[in-house]
CSV table of C-alpha atoms in Angstrom, one decimal:
chain,number,residue,atom,x,y,z
A,1,MET,CA,16.5,12.5,-27.5
A,2,ASN,CA,14.1,12.9,-30.4
A,3,SER,CA,10.3,12.8,-30.2
A,4,LEU,CA,10.1,9.1,-31.1
A,5,GLY,CA,12.6,8.3,-28.3
A,6,ASN,CA,10.6,10.4,-25.8
A,7,ASN,CA,7.3,8.7,-26.8
A,8,ARG,CA,9.0,5.3,-26.3
A,9,GLN,CA,10.3,6.3,-22.9
A,10,LEU,CA,6.9,7.6,-21.9
A,11,ALA,CA,5.2,4.3,-23.0
A,12,GLU,CA,7.9,2.2,-21.3
A,13,ASN,CA,7.5,4.1,-18.0
A,14,LYS,CA,3.7,3.8,-18.0
A,15,LEU,CA,4.0,0.1,-18.8
A,16,ILE,CA,6.4,-0.3,-15.9
A,17,LEU,CA,3.8,1.2,-13.5
A,18,LEU,CA,1.1,-1.1,-14.9
A,19,TYR,CA,3.5,-4.0,-14.6
A,20,ILE,CA,4.3,-3.2,-10.9
A,21,ILE,CA,0.6,-2.8,-9.9
A,22,ASP,CA,-0.3,-5.9,-11.8
A,23,LYS,CA,2.4,-8.0,-10.1
A,24,LEU,CA,1.4,-6.8,-6.7
A,25,GLU,CA,-2.1,-8.1,-7.2
A,26,ILE,CA,-3.4,-5.9,-4.4
A,27,PRO,CA,-4.4,-2.2,-4.3
A,28,VAL,CA,-1.3,0.1,-3.8
A,29,SER,CA,-1.1,3.6,-2.3
A,30,ASN,CA,0.8,6.5,-3.9
A,31,LEU,CA,3.3,6.4,-1.1
A,32,GLN,CA,3.9,2.6,-1.6
A,33,MET,CA,4.3,3.1,-5.3
A,34,THR,CA,6.7,5.9,-4.7
A,35,LYS,CA,8.8,3.7,-2.3
A,36,ILE,CA,9.0,0.9,-4.9
A,37,ILE,CA,9.9,3.2,-7.7
A,38,LEU,CA,12.5,5.3,-5.9
A,39,GLU,CA,14.1,2.4,-3.9
A,40,ASN,CA,14.7,0.6,-7.2
A,41,LYS,CA,15.8,3.8,-9.1
A,42,ILE,CA,13.2,3.2,-11.9
A,43,MET,CA,12.1,6.8,-12.5
A,44,ASN,CA,11.9,10.2,-10.7
A,45,TYR,CA,9.1,11.2,-8.4
A,46,PHE,CA,7.6,13.8,-10.6
A,47,LEU,CA,7.3,11.5,-13.6
A,48,LEU,CA,5.8,8.9,-11.4
A,49,GLN,CA,3.1,11.3,-10.2
A,50,GLN,CA,2.4,12.5,-13.7
A,51,TYR,CA,2.1,9.0,-15.1
A,52,LEU,CA,-0.1,7.7,-12.3
A,53,ASP,CA,-2.6,10.5,-13.0
A,54,GLU,CA,-2.4,10.0,-16.8
A,55,LEU,CA,-3.0,6.2,-16.4
A,56,ARG,CA,-6.0,6.8,-14.2
A,57,GLU,CA,-7.4,9.4,-16.6
A,58,SER,CA,-6.9,7.0,-19.5
A,59,ASN,CA,-8.7,4.2,-17.5
A,60,PHE,CA,-5.7,1.9,-17.3
A,61,LEU,CA,-5.7,2.4,-13.5
A,62,SER,CA,-8.6,2.9,-11.1
A,63,SER,CA,-8.4,4.5,-7.8
A,64,GLU,CA,-10.4,4.3,-4.5
A,65,GLN,CA,-10.2,6.1,-1.2
A,66,PHE,CA,-9.4,3.9,1.9
A,67,GLU,CA,-8.6,5.4,5.3
A,68,GLY,CA,-7.6,8.7,3.7
A,69,LYS,CA,-5.3,7.1,1.1
A,70,THR,CA,-5.7,6.8,-2.6
A,71,LEU,CA,-5.2,3.2,-3.6
A,72,TYR,CA,-4.5,2.2,-7.3
A,73,ARG,CA,-5.6,-0.9,-9.1
A,74,ILE,CA,-5.0,-2.0,-12.6
A,75,THR,CA,-8.2,-2.1,-14.8
A,76,ASP,CA,-9.1,-4.7,-17.4
A,77,ASN,CA,-8.1,-2.2,-20.0
A,78,GLY,CA,-4.7,-1.7,-18.3
A,79,LYS,CA,-4.2,-5.5,-18.0
A,80,GLN,CA,-5.0,-6.0,-21.7
A,81,THR,CA,-2.6,-3.2,-22.7
A,82,LEU,CA,0.1,-4.6,-20.5
A,83,ASN,CA,-0.4,-8.1,-22.0
A,84,TYR,CA,0.1,-6.7,-25.5
A,85,PHE,CA,3.2,-4.6,-24.7
A,86,THR,CA,5.0,-6.2,-21.8
A,87,ASN,CA,7.9,-6.9,-24.1
A,88,LEU,CA,8.6,-3.1,-24.4
A,89,ILE,CA,9.7,-3.2,-20.8
A,90,PRO,CA,13.5,-4.0,-20.8
A,91,ALA,CA,14.1,-7.5,-19.3
A,92,SER,CA,16.6,-6.0,-16.8
A,93,ILE,CA,13.9,-3.7,-15.4
A,94,ARG,CA,11.4,-6.5,-15.2
A,95,ALA,CA,13.9,-8.6,-13.3
A,96,VAL,CA,14.5,-5.7,-10.8
A,97,ILE,CA,10.7,-5.4,-10.3
A,98,ASP,CA,10.2,-9.2,-10.0
A,99,ASP,CA,12.9,-9.3,-7.3
A,100,ALA,CA,11.3,-6.3,-5.4
A,101,ILE,CA,7.7,-7.5,-5.5
A,102,PRO,CA,7.6,-10.1,-2.8
A,103,SER,CA,8.9,-7.9,0.0
A,104,ALA,CA,6.9,-4.9,-1.3
A,105,LYS,CA,3.7,-7.0,-1.3
A,106,SER,CA,4.3,-8.2,2.2
A,107,ASN,CA,4.9,-4.6,3.4
A,108,ILE,CA,1.8,-3.4,1.7
A,109,ARG,CA,-0.4,-6.2,3.1
A,110,ASN,CA,0.9,-5.3,6.6
A,111,GLU,CA,0.2,-1.6,6.2
A,112,LEU,CA,-3.3,-2.2,4.9
A,113,LEU,CA,-4.3,-4.9,7.4
A,114,VAL,CA,-2.7,-3.5,10.6
A,115,THR,CA,-3.6,0.1,11.5
A,116,ALA,CA,-3.2,2.1,14.7
A,117,ASP,CA,-3.9,5.8,15.2
A,118,TYR,CA,-5.0,8.2,18.0
A,119,ILE,CA,-7.2,11.2,18.3
A,120,PRO,CA,-6.9,13.8,21.0
A,121,GLU,CA,-10.3,14.2,22.8
A,122,SER,CA,-9.0,16.8,25.3
A,123,GLU,CA,-5.7,17.9,26.8
A,124,ASN,CA,-5.6,14.7,29.0
A,125,GLU,CA,-7.6,12.2,27.0
A,126,PHE,CA,-6.7,10.4,23.8
A,127,THR,CA,-8.6,7.7,22.0
A,128,VAL,CA,-6.4,5.1,20.4
A,129,SER,CA,-7.9,3.0,17.6
A,130,CYS,CA,-6.2,-0.3,16.7
A,131,LYS,CA,-7.4,-2.6,13.9
A,132,VAL,CA,-6.5,-5.8,12.2
A,133,ARG,CA,-8.3,-6.7,9.0
A,134,GLU,CA,-8.1,-9.6,6.6
A,135,ASP,CA,-9.3,-8.4,3.2
A,136,LYS,CA,-12.5,-6.4,4.2
A,137,PHE,CA,-13.2,-8.5,7.3
A,138,SER,CA,-12.3,-7.0,10.6
A,139,LEU,CA,-10.6,-9.4,13.0
A,140,ILE,CA,-10.3,-6.9,15.8
A,141,ASP,CA,-11.3,-3.2,16.1
A,142,LEU,CA,-10.2,-1.9,19.5
A,143,SER,CA,-10.6,1.6,20.9
A,144,ILE,CA,-8.8,2.6,24.1
A,145,ALA,CA,-9.0,5.8,26.1
A,146,VAL,CA,-5.6,6.9,27.5
A,147,GLY,CA,-4.4,9.9,29.5
A,148,THR,CA,-1.3,11.0,27.7
A,149,LYS,CA,-0.1,11.5,24.1
A,150,SER,CA,3.0,9.4,25.0
A,151,ASP,CA,0.9,6.4,26.0
A,152,ALA,CA,-1.2,6.8,22.8
A,153,ARG,CA,2.0,6.8,20.6
A,154,THR,CA,3.4,3.8,22.5
A,155,ILE,CA,0.2,1.8,22.0
A,156,CYS,CA,0.2,2.7,18.3
A,157,GLU,CA,3.9,1.6,17.9
A,158,ASN,CA,3.4,-1.6,19.8
A,159,TRP,CA,0.3,-2.5,17.8
A,160,LYS,CA,2.0,-1.9,14.5
A,161,LYS,CA,5.0,-4.1,15.5
A,162,TYR,CA,3.3,-6.8,17.7
A,163,SER,CA,-0.3,-6.9,16.6
A,164,GLN,CA,-0.3,-10.6,15.9
A,165,GLN,CA,1.1,-11.4,19.4
A,166,ILE,CA,-1.2,-8.9,21.1
A,167,TYR,CA,-4.3,-10.2,19.2
A,168,ALA,CA,-3.4,-13.8,20.3
A,169,GLU,CA,-3.0,-12.7,23.9
A,170,ILE,CA,-6.4,-10.9,23.9
A,171,ILE,CA,-8.1,-13.9,22.3
A,172,GLU,CA,-6.4,-16.3,24.8
A,173,SER,CA,-7.5,-14.0,27.7
A,174,LEU,CA,-11.1,-13.7,26.6
A,175,THR,CA,-11.6,-17.4,25.9
A,176,ARG,CA,-9.9,-18.7,29.0
A,177,LYS,CA,-12.3,-20.3,31.5
A,178,ARG,CA,-12.7,-18.2,34.7
A,179,ASP,CA,-13.9,-19.2,38.1
């Protein structure tokens, strides 16, 4: 491929990343972007990482730290560039991305809004932290001390799978009239 072809491919790949982040409409982590890109066979991992860094350095993307993860957002500069050059992204790739966005968006929202993790305090004590957030508002932030790593893991797994149901049960229990 000649230099013009390489430059076109470079521009196309960067526009694809801007297109995905713009369509998601929510901040996206590096891991989440990697999953979208690789599951849809859009580009390889190493190019993705290079292009994310270059887009951030060029102020087409911004990044912020949230719970130990780097989250990317498209900047106004990135949106303007994307608006001018969206037609450089092949229609077939736009269609693949448009099909993938709804489920990716749902998965990302769930990952950002529902968190569960544990910290060992001693050999027989673990603190489990379970949270549900809506945007930046915390619906519930629960810390529980348990005696085994196995219990801590089980609580984290259950919270991630059943947080809505558990949250509803807690609210119901706390608001029920007692004698």
